[in-house]
Coordinates of C-alpha atoms in Angstrom, one line a residue:
X153 CA 30.4 -9.7 -8.4
X154 CA 29.0 -11.3 -11.5
X155 CA 26.2 -9.8 -13.5
X156 CA 24.5 -11.9 -16.1
X157 CA 22.7 -10.2 -19.0
X158 CA 20.0 -12.5 -20.3
X159 CA 20.1 -12.3 -24.1
X160 CA 20.0 -14.6 -27.0
X161 CA 22.6 -17.4 -26.8
X162 CA 24.2 -16.3 -23.5
X163 CA 22.7 -19.4 -21.9
X164 CA 24.7 -21.8 -24.1
X165 CA 27.9 -20.3 -22.7
X166 CA 27.0 -21.0 -19.0
X167 CA 28.8 -24.1 -17.9
X168 CA 28.2 -26.3 -14.9
X169 CA 31.7 -25.8 -13.5
X170 CA 31.8 -22.0 -13.9
X171 CA 32.9 -21.1 -10.3
X172 CA 33.4 -17.7 -8.9
X173 CA 35.0 -18.7 -5.7
X174 CA 38.6 -20.0 -5.7
X175 CA 38.2 -21.9 -2.5
X176 CA 35.2 -23.9 -3.8
X177 CA 36.0 -27.5 -4.7
X178 CA 33.9 -28.6 -7.7
X179 CA 31.5 -31.4 -6.6
X180 CA 32.1 -34.9 -7.7
X181 CA 29.4 -36.2 -10.0
X182 CA 27.2 -38.9 -8.4
X183 CA 28.3 -37.9 -4.9
X184 CA 25.1 -36.1 -4.2
X185 CA 23.0 -35.8 -7.3
X186 CA 20.1 -33.4 -6.9
X187 CA 17.4 -33.3 -9.6
X188 CA 15.0 -30.4 -9.7
X189 CA 11.9 -30.4 -11.8
X190 CA 10.8 -26.8 -12.4
X191 CA 7.2 -26.1 -13.2
X192 CA 5.5 -23.0 -14.5
X193 CA 1.8 -22.3 -13.6
X194 CA -0.8 -23.6 -16.0
X195 CA -3.6 -21.5 -17.3
X196 CA -7.1 -22.8 -17.9
X197 CA -7.3 -21.1 -21.3
X198 CA -5.1 -19.2 -23.7
X199 CA -4.5 -15.7 -22.4
X200 CA -1.7 -13.2 -21.9
X201 CA 0.5 -14.7 -19.3
X202 CA 0.3 -18.3 -20.3
X203 CA 4.0 -18.7 -19.4
X204 CA 4.9 -20.2 -22.8
X205 CA 7.4 -17.4 -23.7
X206 CA 9.6 -17.9 -20.7
X207 CA 11.4 -21.0 -22.1
X208 CA 15.0 -20.4 -20.7
X209 CA 15.7 -21.5 -17.2
X210 CA 18.9 -20.8 -15.1
X211 CA 19.6 -22.4 -11.7
X212 CA 22.1 -20.4 -9.6
X213 CA 23.7 -22.6 -6.9
X214 CA 24.9 -21.1 -3.6
X215 CA 26.8 -22.5 -0.6
X216 CA 24.5 -21.9 2.4
X217 CA 26.5 -23.4 5.3
X218 CA 25.3 -22.3 8.7
X219 CA 27.2 -19.3 10.1
X220 CA 28.8 -18.5 6.8
X221 CA 28.1 -15.9 4.2
X222 CA 26.3 -17.4 1.2
X223 CA 28.6 -17.9 -1.8
X224 CA 27.7 -18.1 -5.4
X225 CA 29.2 -21.4 -6.8
X226 CA 27.9 -22.1 -10.3
X227 CA 24.9 -22.0 -12.5
X228 CA 23.2 -24.4 -14.9
X229 CA 20.7 -23.9 -17.6
X230 CA 17.7 -25.8 -19.1
X231 CA 14.9 -25.3 -21.5
X232 CA 11.2 -25.6 -20.7
X233 CA 9.1 -28.1 -22.6
X234 CA 5.3 -27.7 -22.0
X235 CA 6.0 -25.6 -18.8
X236 CA 8.4 -28.2 -17.3
X237 CA 12.2 -28.3 -17.2
X238 CA 14.7 -30.6 -15.4
X239 CA 17.9 -29.5 -13.9
X240 CA 20.4 -32.0 -12.6
X241 CA 23.1 -30.7 -10.1
X242 CA 26.1 -32.6 -8.9
X243 CA 26.5 -31.5 -5.3
X244 CA 28.7 -32.6 -2.4
X245 CA 27.1 -34.9 0.2
X246 CA 27.1 -33.3 3.6
X247 CA 27.1 -29.7 2.3
X248 CA 24.3 -27.2 2.5
X249 CA 23.1 -25.3 -0.6
X250 CA 20.5 -22.9 -1.8
X251 CA 19.3 -22.6 -5.4
X252 CA 17.8 -19.5 -7.2
X253 CA 15.8 -20.3 -10.3
X254 CA 15.0 -17.7 -13.0
X255 CA 13.1 -18.3 -16.2
X256 CA 12.6 -15.9 -19.1
X257 CA 12.4 -15.5 -22.9
X258 CA 15.4 -14.9 -25.1
X259 CA 16.4 -11.3 -25.1
X260 CA 14.1 -10.2 -22.2
X261 CA 15.6 -7.1 -20.6
X262 CA 16.7 -8.6 -17.2
X263 CA 20.1 -8.9 -15.6
X264 CA 21.0 -11.0 -12.6
X265 CA 23.6 -10.1 -10.0
X266 CA 25.0 -13.3 -8.5
X267 CA 26.4 -11.6 -5.5
X268 CA 23.4 -9.5 -4.4
X269 CA 20.9 -12.1 -5.8
X270 CA 19.0 -9.3 -7.5
X271 CA 17.2 -9.0 -10.8
X272 CA 17.4 -5.6 -12.5
X273 CA 14.7 -4.7 -15.1
X274 CA 15.5 -2.4 -18.0
X275 CA 12.2 -0.7 -18.7
X276 CA 11.4 1.4 -21.8
X277 CA 11.4 -0.1 -25.2
X278 CA 8.0 -1.2 -26.5
X279 CA 4.8 -1.7 -24.5
X280 CA 2.5 -4.7 -24.8
X281 CA 5.3 -7.2 -25.0
X282 CA 4.3 -10.8 -23.9
X283 CA 8.0 -11.9 -24.2
X284 CA 8.7 -10.0 -21.0
X285 CA 7.0 -12.6 -18.9
X286 CA 9.3 -14.2 -16.4
X287 CA 9.3 -16.5 -13.3
X288 CA 11.5 -17.2 -10.3
X289 CA 11.7 -19.2 -7.0
X290 CA 14.4 -19.5 -4.3
X291 CA 14.7 -22.7 -2.4
X292 CA 15.3 -22.9 1.3
X293 CA 18.7 -24.0 2.4
X294 CA 19.0 -27.8 2.1
X295 CA 21.7 -30.3 3.2
X296 CA 22.6 -33.0 0.7
X297 CA 22.7 -36.5 2.2
X298 CA 22.4 -38.4 -1.0
X299 CA 20.4 -38.3 -4.3
X300 CA 17.4 -36.0 -4.2
X301 CA 14.5 -35.4 -6.5
X302 CA 12.4 -32.3 -5.9
X303 CA 9.8 -30.3 -7.8
X304 CA 9.8 -26.5 -7.5
X305 CA 7.1 -24.2 -8.7
X306 CA 8.1 -20.8 -10.1
X307 CA 6.0 -17.7 -9.8
X308 CA 6.1 -14.3 -11.5
X309 CA 8.1 -11.4 -10.0
X310 CA 5.6 -9.2 -11.8
X311 CA 2.1 -7.9 -11.8
X312 CA 0.4 -8.2 -15.2
X313 CA -1.4 -4.9 -15.8
X314 CA -4.2 -5.0 -18.4
X315 CA -6.4 -2.1 -19.7
X316 CA -9.5 -3.2 -21.6
X317 CA -12.4 -1.4 -23.2
X318 CA -15.9 -2.4 -24.2
X319 CA -16.5 0.3 -26.7
X320 CA -13.7 -0.1 -29.2
X321 CA -16.2 -0.6 -32.1
X322 CA -18.3 2.4 -31.0
X323 CA -15.2 4.6 -30.8
X324 CA -14.0 3.5 -34.2
X325 CA -17.4 4.3 -35.7
X326 CA -17.2 7.8 -34.3
X327 CA -13.8 8.3 -35.8
X328 CA -11.6 7.4 -32.8
X329 CA -9.1 4.8 -33.8
X330 CA -6.5 3.7 -31.3
X331 CA -3.7 1.6 -32.8
X332 CA -0.9 2.0 -30.3
X333 CA -0.6 2.5 -26.6
X334 CA 2.2 3.2 -24.1
X335 CA 2.4 3.2 -20.3
X336 CA 3.8 5.7 -17.7
X337 CA 3.9 5.0 -13.9
X338 CA 6.3 4.8 -11.0
X339 CA 7.9 1.4 -10.7
X340 CA 10.7 -0.4 -8.9
X341 CA 13.5 -1.7 -11.1
X342 CA 15.3 -4.1 -8.7
X343 CA 14.0 -7.3 -7.1
X344 CA 16.0 -9.2 -4.5
X345 CA 15.2 -12.9 -5.2
X346 CA 16.5 -13.9 -1.7
X347 CA 14.1 -11.8 0.4
X348 CA 11.5 -10.7 -2.2
X349 CA 12.0 -6.9 -1.6
X350 CA 11.8 -4.4 -4.4
X351 CA 13.9 -1.2 -4.7
X352 CA 14.8 1.8 -6.8
X353 CA 11.4 3.3 -7.5
X354 CA 11.3 5.8 -10.4
X355 CA 9.0 7.0 -13.1
X356 CA 9.0 4.6 -16.1
X357 CA 7.7 5.0 -19.6
X358 CA 6.9 2.2 -22.0
X359 CA 7.0 3.5 -25.6
X360 CA 4.0 3.4 -27.9
X361 CA 3.5 -0.1 -29.4
X362 CA 0.8 -1.9 -31.4
X363 CA -2.2 -2.9 -29.3
X364 CA -2.2 -6.4 -27.8
X365 CA -4.2 -8.8 -29.9
X366 CA -7.4 -10.6 -28.8
X367 CA -10.4 -9.9 -26.6
X368 CA -11.7 -10.9 -23.2
X369 CA -15.3 -11.6 -22.2
X370 CA -16.8 -10.4 -18.9
X371 CA -20.5 -11.3 -18.5
X372 CA -22.3 -10.4 -21.7
X373 CA -19.7 -7.9 -22.8
X374 CA -16.6 -8.3 -24.9
X375 CA -13.5 -6.2 -24.1
X376 CA -10.7 -5.2 -26.4
X377 CA -7.2 -5.0 -25.0
X378 CA -5.7 -1.5 -25.1
X379 CA -2.6 -2.4 -23.0
X380 CA -0.9 -5.4 -21.4
X381 CA 2.4 -5.0 -19.5
X382 CA 4.5 -6.9 -17.0
X383 CA 5.7 -4.6 -14.2
X384 CA 7.8 -5.4 -11.1
X385 CA 5.7 -5.5 -8.0
X386 CA 6.0 -6.1 -4.3
X387 CA 4.6 -9.2 -2.6
X388 CA 2.0 -7.1 -0.7
X389 CA -0.8 -5.2 -2.5
X390 CA 0.0 -1.6 -3.2
X391 CA -1.6 1.1 -5.2
X392 CA -0.2 3.3 -8.0
X393 CA -1.3 5.9 -10.5
X394 CA -1.3 4.7 -14.2
X395 CA -1.2 6.8 -17.4
X396 CA -1.9 5.0 -20.7
X397 CA -0.8 7.0 -23.7
X398 CA -2.5 6.4 -27.1
X399 CA -1.6 7.3 -30.6
X400 CA -4.9 9.0 -31.2
X401 CA -5.2 12.8 -31.2
X402 CA -1.5 13.6 -30.5
X403 CA -1.0 11.0 -27.8
X404 CA -4.2 11.4 -25.9
X405 CA -3.9 9.9 -22.4
X406 CA -6.1 7.8 -20.1
X407 CA -5.4 8.3 -16.4
X408 CA -6.2 5.9 -13.5
X409 CA -5.5 6.6 -9.8
X410 CA -4.9 4.2 -6.9
X411 CA -4.7 1.1 -9.1
X412 CA -4.0 -2.0 -7.0
X413 CA -0.8 -4.0 -7.9
X414 CA 0.6 -7.2 -6.4
X415 CA 3.3 -9.7 -7.4
X416 CA 2.0 -12.7 -9.4
X417 CA -1.5 -11.1 -9.7
X418 CA -3.2 -9.9 -12.7
X419 CA -4.8 -6.4 -12.4
X420 CA -7.5 -5.5 -14.9
X421 CA -8.8 -2.0 -15.6
X422 CA -11.9 -2.2 -17.7
X423 CA -14.9 -0.3 -18.7
X424 CA -16.1 2.0 -21.6
X425 CA -12.8 3.7 -21.6
X426 CA -12.8 5.4 -25.0
X427 CA -16.3 6.9 -24.9
X428 CA -16.8 7.2 -21.2
X429 CA -13.3 7.3 -19.6
X430 CA -14.6 8.5 -16.2
X431 CA -16.3 5.1 -15.5
X432 CA -14.0 2.2 -15.1
X433 CA -13.4 -0.7 -12.8
X434 CA -10.1 -2.1 -11.3
X435 CA -9.7 -5.6 -10.2
X436 CA -6.8 -7.7 -9.0
X437 CA -6.8 -11.4 -9.8
X438 CA -4.6 -14.0 -8.0
X439 CA -2.8 -16.7 -9.9
X440 CA -3.6 -16.0 -13.5
X441 CA -5.8 -19.0 -13.6
X442 CA -9.1 -17.7 -12.5
X443 CA -11.4 -14.9 -13.6
X444 CA -13.5 -13.0 -11.0
X445 CA -14.5 -9.9 -12.9
X446 CA -16.4 -7.2 -11.2
X447 CA -17.7 -4.3 -13.2
X448 CA -18.1 -0.9 -11.6
X449 CA -21.6 0.4 -10.7
X450 CA -22.0 4.1 -11.4
X451 CA -24.3 6.2 -9.2
X452 CA -25.4 9.6 -10.3
X453 CA -28.3 10.1 -7.8
X454 CA -29.3 9.0 -4.3
X455 CA -31.6 6.4 -5.8
X456 CA -28.8 5.1 -8.0
X457 CA -26.6 4.7 -4.9
X458 CA -29.2 2.8 -2.9
X459 CA -29.8 0.5 -5.9
X460 CA -26.1 0.0 -6.4
X461 CA -25.5 -0.8 -2.7
X462 CA -28.1 -3.5 -2.9
X463 CA -26.7 -4.9 -6.1
X464 CA -23.0 -4.7 -5.6
X465 CA -21.2 -8.0 -5.2
X466 CA -18.4 -8.8 -2.8
X467 CA -15.3 -6.9 -3.9
X468 CA -17.3 -4.5 -6.1
X469 CA -17.0 -0.8 -6.6
X470 CA -19.6 2.0 -6.5
X471 CA -18.4 5.2 -8.3
X472 CA -20.1 8.5 -7.7
X473 CA -20.5 10.1 -11.1
X474 CA -22.4 13.2 -9.9
X475 CA -23.0 15.1 -6.7
X476 CA -25.3 13.0 -4.4
X477 CA -27.4 14.0 -1.4
X478 CA -28.0 10.9 0.8
X479 CA -29.5 12.7 3.7
X480 CA -33.0 11.5 3.1
X481 CA -32.0 7.9 2.3
X482 CA -31.5 4.9 4.7
X483 CA -28.2 4.6 6.4
X484 CA -25.5 2.9 4.4
X485 CA -24.8 -0.5 5.8
X486 CA -21.6 -2.3 4.5
X487 CA -21.9 -6.1 4.9
X488 CA -19.3 -7.3 2.4
X489 CA -16.1 -6.0 0.7
X490 CA -17.1 -2.8 -1.0
X491 CA -15.3 0.2 -2.5
X492 CA -16.9 3.6 -2.6
X493 CA -15.1 5.9 -5.1
X494 CA -15.7 9.6 -5.1
X495 CA -13.8 11.2 -8.0
X496 CA -12.3 14.6 -7.9
X497 CA -15.0 17.4 -8.1
X498 CA -17.8 15.1 -6.9
X499 CA -19.6 15.6 -3.5
X500 CA -21.4 12.9 -1.5
X501 CA -23.5 14.3 1.3
X502 CA -24.3 11.7 3.9
X503 CA -26.1 13.6 6.7
X504 CA -28.0 16.9 7.0
X505 CA -25.6 19.7 7.9
X506 CA -27.8 21.1 10.7
X507 CA -27.7 18.8 13.8
X508 CA -31.2 19.8 14.9
X509 CA -33.0 16.5 14.3
X510 CA -33.4 14.6 17.5
X511 CA -32.8 11.3 15.6
X512 CA -29.3 12.6 14.6
X513 CA -28.3 13.1 18.2
X514 CA -28.3 9.4 18.9
X515 CA -27.5 8.3 15.4
X516 CA -24.6 5.9 15.2
X517 CA -23.2 6.9 11.8
X518 CA -24.2 7.5 8.2
X519 CA -22.0 4.6 7.0
X520 CA -21.6 1.5 9.2
X521 CA -19.1 -1.3 8.4
X522 CA -20.4 -4.5 9.9
X523 CA -18.5 -7.5 11.4
X524 CA -16.5 -9.3 8.6
X525 CA -17.1 -6.5 6.1
X526 CA -14.5 -4.2 4.5
X527 CA -15.0 -0.7 3.2
X528 CA -12.5 1.0 1.0
X529 CA -12.9 4.7 0.3
X530 CA -11.1 6.1 -2.7
X531 CA -11.0 9.1 -5.0
X532 CA -10.2 12.8 -4.8
X533 CA -13.8 14.0 -4.1
X534 CA -15.6 15.0 -0.9
X535 CA -17.8 13.2 1.6
X536 CA -19.5 15.6 4.0
X537 CA -21.8 15.3 7.0
X538 CA -22.4 17.0 10.3
X539 CA -20.7 14.3 12.3
X540 CA -20.1 10.5 12.5
X541 CA -19.6 9.7 8.9
X542 CA -18.2 6.2 9.2
X543 CA -18.5 3.7 12.2
X544 CA -16.4 0.6 11.9
X545 CA -18.0 -2.1 14.1
X546 CA -16.3 -5.0 15.9
X547 CA -14.7 -7.3 13.2
X548 CA -15.1 -4.7 10.4
X549 CA -12.3 -3.1 8.4
X550 CA -11.9 0.3 6.8
X551 CA -9.2 1.5 4.3
X552 CA -9.0 5.2 3.3
X553 CA -7.1 5.6 0.0
X554 CA -8.1 9.2 -0.8
X555 CA -11.1 11.5 -0.6
X556 CA -11.8 14.4 1.9
X557 CA -14.1 13.7 4.8
X558 CA -15.6 16.9 6.2
X559 CA -17.7 17.4 9.4
X560 CA -19.4 20.5 10.7
X561 CA -20.7 19.8 14.2
X562 CA -18.4 21.5 16.7
X563 CA -19.6 19.8 19.9
X564 CA -19.8 16.1 19.1
X565 CA -19.0 13.2 16.8
X566 CA -16.1 12.1 14.8
X567 CA -15.5 11.6 11.1
X568 CA -14.4 8.0 11.7
X569 CA -15.1 5.8 14.7
X570 CA -13.1 2.6 15.2
X571 CA -14.9 0.4 17.7
X572 CA -13.2 -2.3 19.9
X573 CA -12.1 -5.2 17.7
X574 CA -12.4 -3.1 14.5
X575 CA -9.5 -1.8 12.3
X576 CA -8.9 1.2 10.1
X577 CA -6.0 2.1 7.9
X578 CA -5.6 5.7 6.6
X579 CA -3.2 5.7 3.6
X580 CA -4.1 8.9 1.8
X581 CA -6.7 11.7 1.9
X582 CA -7.8 14.4 4.2
X583 CA -10.2 14.7 7.2
X584 CA -11.3 18.2 7.9
X585 CA -13.3 17.9 11.2
X586 CA -15.0 20.5 13.4
X587 CA -14.7 18.1 16.3
X588 CA -12.8 14.7 16.3
X589 CA -11.2 13.2 13.1
X590 CA -10.8 9.6 14.3
X591 CA -12.1 8.2 17.6
X592 CA -10.2 5.0 18.3
X593 CA -11.1 2.1 20.5
X594 CA -9.8 -0.6 18.1
X595 CA -6.8 -0.7 15.7
X596 CA -5.9 2.4 13.7
X597 CA -2.9 3.0 11.4
X598 CA -2.0 6.3 9.8
X599 CA 0.4 6.0 6.9
X600 CA -0.2 9.2 5.0
X601 CA -2.6 12.0 4.3
X602 CA -3.8 14.6 6.8
X603 CA -6.1 14.8 9.8
X604 CA -7.2 18.2 11.0
X605 CA -9.5 19.3 13.8
X606 CA -10.6 22.9 14.4
X607 CA -12.2 22.1 17.8
X608 CA -11.3 24.2 20.8
X609 CA -12.6 24.9 24.3
X610 CA -14.3 28.0 22.9
X611 CA -17.0 25.7 21.7
X612 CA -18.1 24.4 25.1
X613 CA -17.1 20.9 24.2
X614 CA -13.8 20.1 22.6
X615 CA -11.7 17.3 21.2
X616 CA -8.2 16.4 20.2
X617 CA -7.8 15.7 16.5
X618 CA -6.9 12.0 16.9
X619 CA -7.9 10.2 20.1
X620 CA -7.0 6.8 21.7
X621 CA -10.0 6.6 24.0
X622 CA -10.1 3.2 25.7
X623 CA -7.7 0.5 26.8
X624 CA -8.5 -1.5 23.7
X625 CA -7.2 1.3 21.5
X626 CA -4.0 0.8 19.5
X627 CA -2.8 3.6 17.2
X628 CA 0.3 3.2 15.0
X629 CA 1.5 6.3 13.1
X630 CA 4.0 5.8 10.3
X631 CA 3.6 9.1 8.5
X632 CA 1.1 11.8 7.5
X633 CA 0.1 14.9 9.3
X634 CA -2.2 15.6 12.3
X635 CA -3.2 19.2 13.1
X636 CA -5.3 20.5 15.9
X637 CA -6.3 23.5 18.0
X638 CA -7.3 21.9 21.3
X639 CA -4.7 19.3 20.5
X640 CA -3.3 17.0 17.8
X641 CA -2.8 13.4 19.2
X642 CA -4.2 12.4 22.6
X643 CA -4.0 9.1 24.5
X644 CA -6.6 9.0 27.2
X645 CA -6.2 5.3 27.4
X646 CA -4.7 2.6 25.2
X647 CA -1.5 2.7 23.2
X648 CA 0.1 5.0 20.6
X649 CA 3.2 4.3 18.6
X650 CA 4.6 7.2 16.5
X651 CA 7.3 6.3 13.9
X652 CA 7.0 9.4 11.7
X653 CA 4.7 12.2 10.7
X654 CA 4.1 15.9 11.5
X655 CA 2.0 16.9 14.6
X656 CA 1.2 20.5 15.4
X657 CA -1.3 22.9 17.0
X658 CA -1.9 26.6 16.5
X659 CA -4.0 29.5 18.0
X660 CA -7.4 30.2 16.4
X661 CA -8.9 33.7 15.7
X662 CA -6.0 35.3 17.6
X663 CA -6.9 33.5 20.8
X664 CA -4.2 31.3 22.4
X665 CA -6.5 28.4 23.0
X666 CA -4.4 25.7 21.4
X667 CA -2.8 22.9 23.4
X668 CA -0.4 20.0 22.8
X669 CA 0.9 18.1 19.8
X670 CA 1.0 14.9 21.9
X671 CA -1.0 14.5 25.2
X672 CA -1.1 11.6 27.6
X673 CA -3.3 12.0 30.6
X674 CA -6.8 11.4 32.1
X675 CA -6.5 7.6 32.0
X676 CA -3.7 5.1 31.6
X677 CA -2.6 5.8 28.1
X678 CA 0.9 5.1 26.8
X679 CA 2.8 6.6 23.9
X680 CA 6.1 5.5 22.3
X681 CA 7.8 8.0 20.0
X682 CA 10.4 6.7 17.6
X683 CA 10.2 9.6 15.1
X684 CA 8.2 12.5 13.8
X685 CA 8.1 16.3 14.2
X686 CA 6.2 18.0 17.0
X687 CA 5.3 21.7 17.3
X688 CA 2.7 23.5 19.5
X689 CA 2.7 27.2 19.0
X690 CA 3.1 28.8 22.5
X691 CA 2.6 25.5 24.3
X692 CA 4.6 22.5 25.3
X693 CA 4.9 20.2 22.3
X694 CA 4.5 17.0 24.5
X695 CA 2.5 16.9 27.7
X696 CA 2.4 14.1 30.2
X697 CA 0.5 13.6 33.4
X698 CA 2.9 11.0 34.7
X699 CA 0.5 9.3 37.2
X700 CA -2.1 8.9 34.4
X701 CA 0.1 7.3 31.7
X702 CA 3.5 7.3 30.2
X703 CA 5.5 8.6 27.2
X704 CA 8.7 6.9 26.0
X705 CA 10.7 9.4 23.8
X706 CA 13.1 7.5 21.6
X707 CA 13.3 9.8 18.6
X708 CA 11.7 12.8 16.8
X709 CA 12.2 16.5 16.6
X710 CA 10.7 19.1 18.9
X711 CA 10.4 22.9 19.3
X712 CA 10.8 22.5 23.1
X713 CA 11.5 19.7 25.6
X714 CA 7.8 19.2 26.6
X715 CA 6.3 19.3 30.0
X716 CA 5.7 16.6 32.6
X717 CA 3.4 17.0 35.6
X718 CA 1.9 14.9 38.4
X719 CA -1.8 15.1 38.9
X720 CA -4.4 16.7 36.7
X721 CA -5.9 20.1 37.2
X722 CA -8.6 18.7 39.6
X723 CA -5.9 17.0 41.7
X724 CA -3.7 20.1 41.7
X725 CA -1.1 19.5 39.0
X726 CA 2.5 19.7 40.2
X727 CA 5.1 20.6 37.5
X728 CA 7.9 18.0 37.5
X729 CA 9.8 19.7 34.7
X730 CA 10.7 18.8 31.1
X731 CA 9.9 15.5 29.6
X732 CA 12.5 12.8 30.3
X733 CA 13.6 10.7 27.4
X734 CA 13.4 6.9 27.5
X735 CA 16.3 5.1 29.3
X736 CA 19.4 5.1 27.1
X737 CA 18.3 8.2 25.2
X738 CA 18.9 11.9 25.6
X739 CA 17.9 15.4 24.4
X740 CA 20.3 16.8 21.8
X741 CA 20.1 20.4 20.5
X742 CA 19.5 20.7 16.8
X743 CA 21.8 23.2 15.1
X744 CA 20.5 25.6 12.5
X745 CA 16.8 24.8 12.7
X746 CA 14.6 27.7 13.9
X747 CA 11.5 25.5 14.4
X748 CA 12.7 22.1 15.6
X749 CA 15.4 22.9 18.2
X750 CA 15.6 19.5 19.9
X751 CA 15.8 15.9 19.0
X752 CA 16.1 12.6 20.9
X753 CA 19.0 10.3 20.2
X754 CA 20.6 7.3 21.9
X755 CA 23.1 8.3 24.7
X756 CA 26.5 8.7 23.1
X757 CA 28.9 6.0 24.3

């Protein structure tokens, strides 16, 4: 295994014939000359991330013959001139190769492992360092049949994370002078250049360093850079919490939650951060060659919110800056991409708590997401209503990244309704529902957070916490927690896939009225369980009416072995016995666990 530390004059020592495989025959020059022209992206104007610091290019050549393990052969270097570099490789005609390109500045803290094809980042050191910009691309395997000329375009393995403020002069006039900033957040430190995956997530701190120079304009405001850093990021958008330390007042800190990050995208956090740090906007920009700035719209009253909803642009954010009562305002209609942020300690009331108004009985929801629109709900605050807080209509999308949704009506309604053809993703947050948490007839994914229902048959009407309710329903659960009394997860029709998470039910008020952690009956629902923990206090953890659906147990941990019956109560249910695992799987006793006593594993060969 060869690790290359990129520093100073190390490039000059890399030779074309430096082979790491003894059985590799050095190619004959001219036999199959392949010329690559490497290009870095061009910015429309001078800005951080113009690519001009990443002047050193290395091309790592691999044998990529079909059916064989890829072998590192040799590398060759070049220097960028005006964002272009040319690399000429003498390869063997008839052979198949792959080339990994990496570009960076002298001394940048990156090392390349030629065997694993991974870049490792050494974080720390000083923040606000433009020389950490870098680029890469990996070619597809290609067979040499003669001379070839090809242009490859490199992209960043990083997100560029900027923090900008519009009130630097005002802060300075009031005696607040920030000269240095640092950065702390959880980041991966390893990137596989072959498959693009990141690994080894850990908390990272960039030490205090002088502020980046320059300003940026957004509309009629000028923003001063407080921080600019390159951070390793995945290809898909993710969110992270960010802390920016300053040298003012014993390292005072600015904190931002759920900041979106994505590889080769620029993320800007901006607002009046020094004099009003609670109000800021976050945006994510593709390409580094365009500016689509969106400033946050604060709303402190119901009137403010209505005005903001009418004014917000596609992709914009409305932040609740004080408790708001929207029960007397028109329903909230989302017809574009909008984020509603409710910070910790703030309450947004969207419907009267007493379900006595006749109009509320037939009301669709307080917030409706229309076809083609996307609503993102974020923050650590509270959105409360008697029932039906959000309806996602056909073609609409919902993302829940935080916040608590609380309902009070015990006989009807759900906090979230996902209609046929709609989708919702619950990544973080809490639903505390008196009836149903999420009613699903479309696509619903649970990745984290908690869903809890306190509904039981003592109320006259009852609901499972999470319900797949029609044949168009498709629920995928990868993590998180679902708690119920009447029940946790129920498939009355449609499909449920459970890959992880915790599902449990408990008695209420000393009455044993709780039912099952997973229930399939009453229709033709199906459930596939690949993982997760299941517990129903005093009841079967998993319950199946086998002529009304199916459950395929392929994993997970359980307090008991479930119950399988034929026919519902009206048909005179006949107990068949314990749940049967999927074909090729079996029940296995768990040793030393007082709660989860059984698990499902593949049949031992």
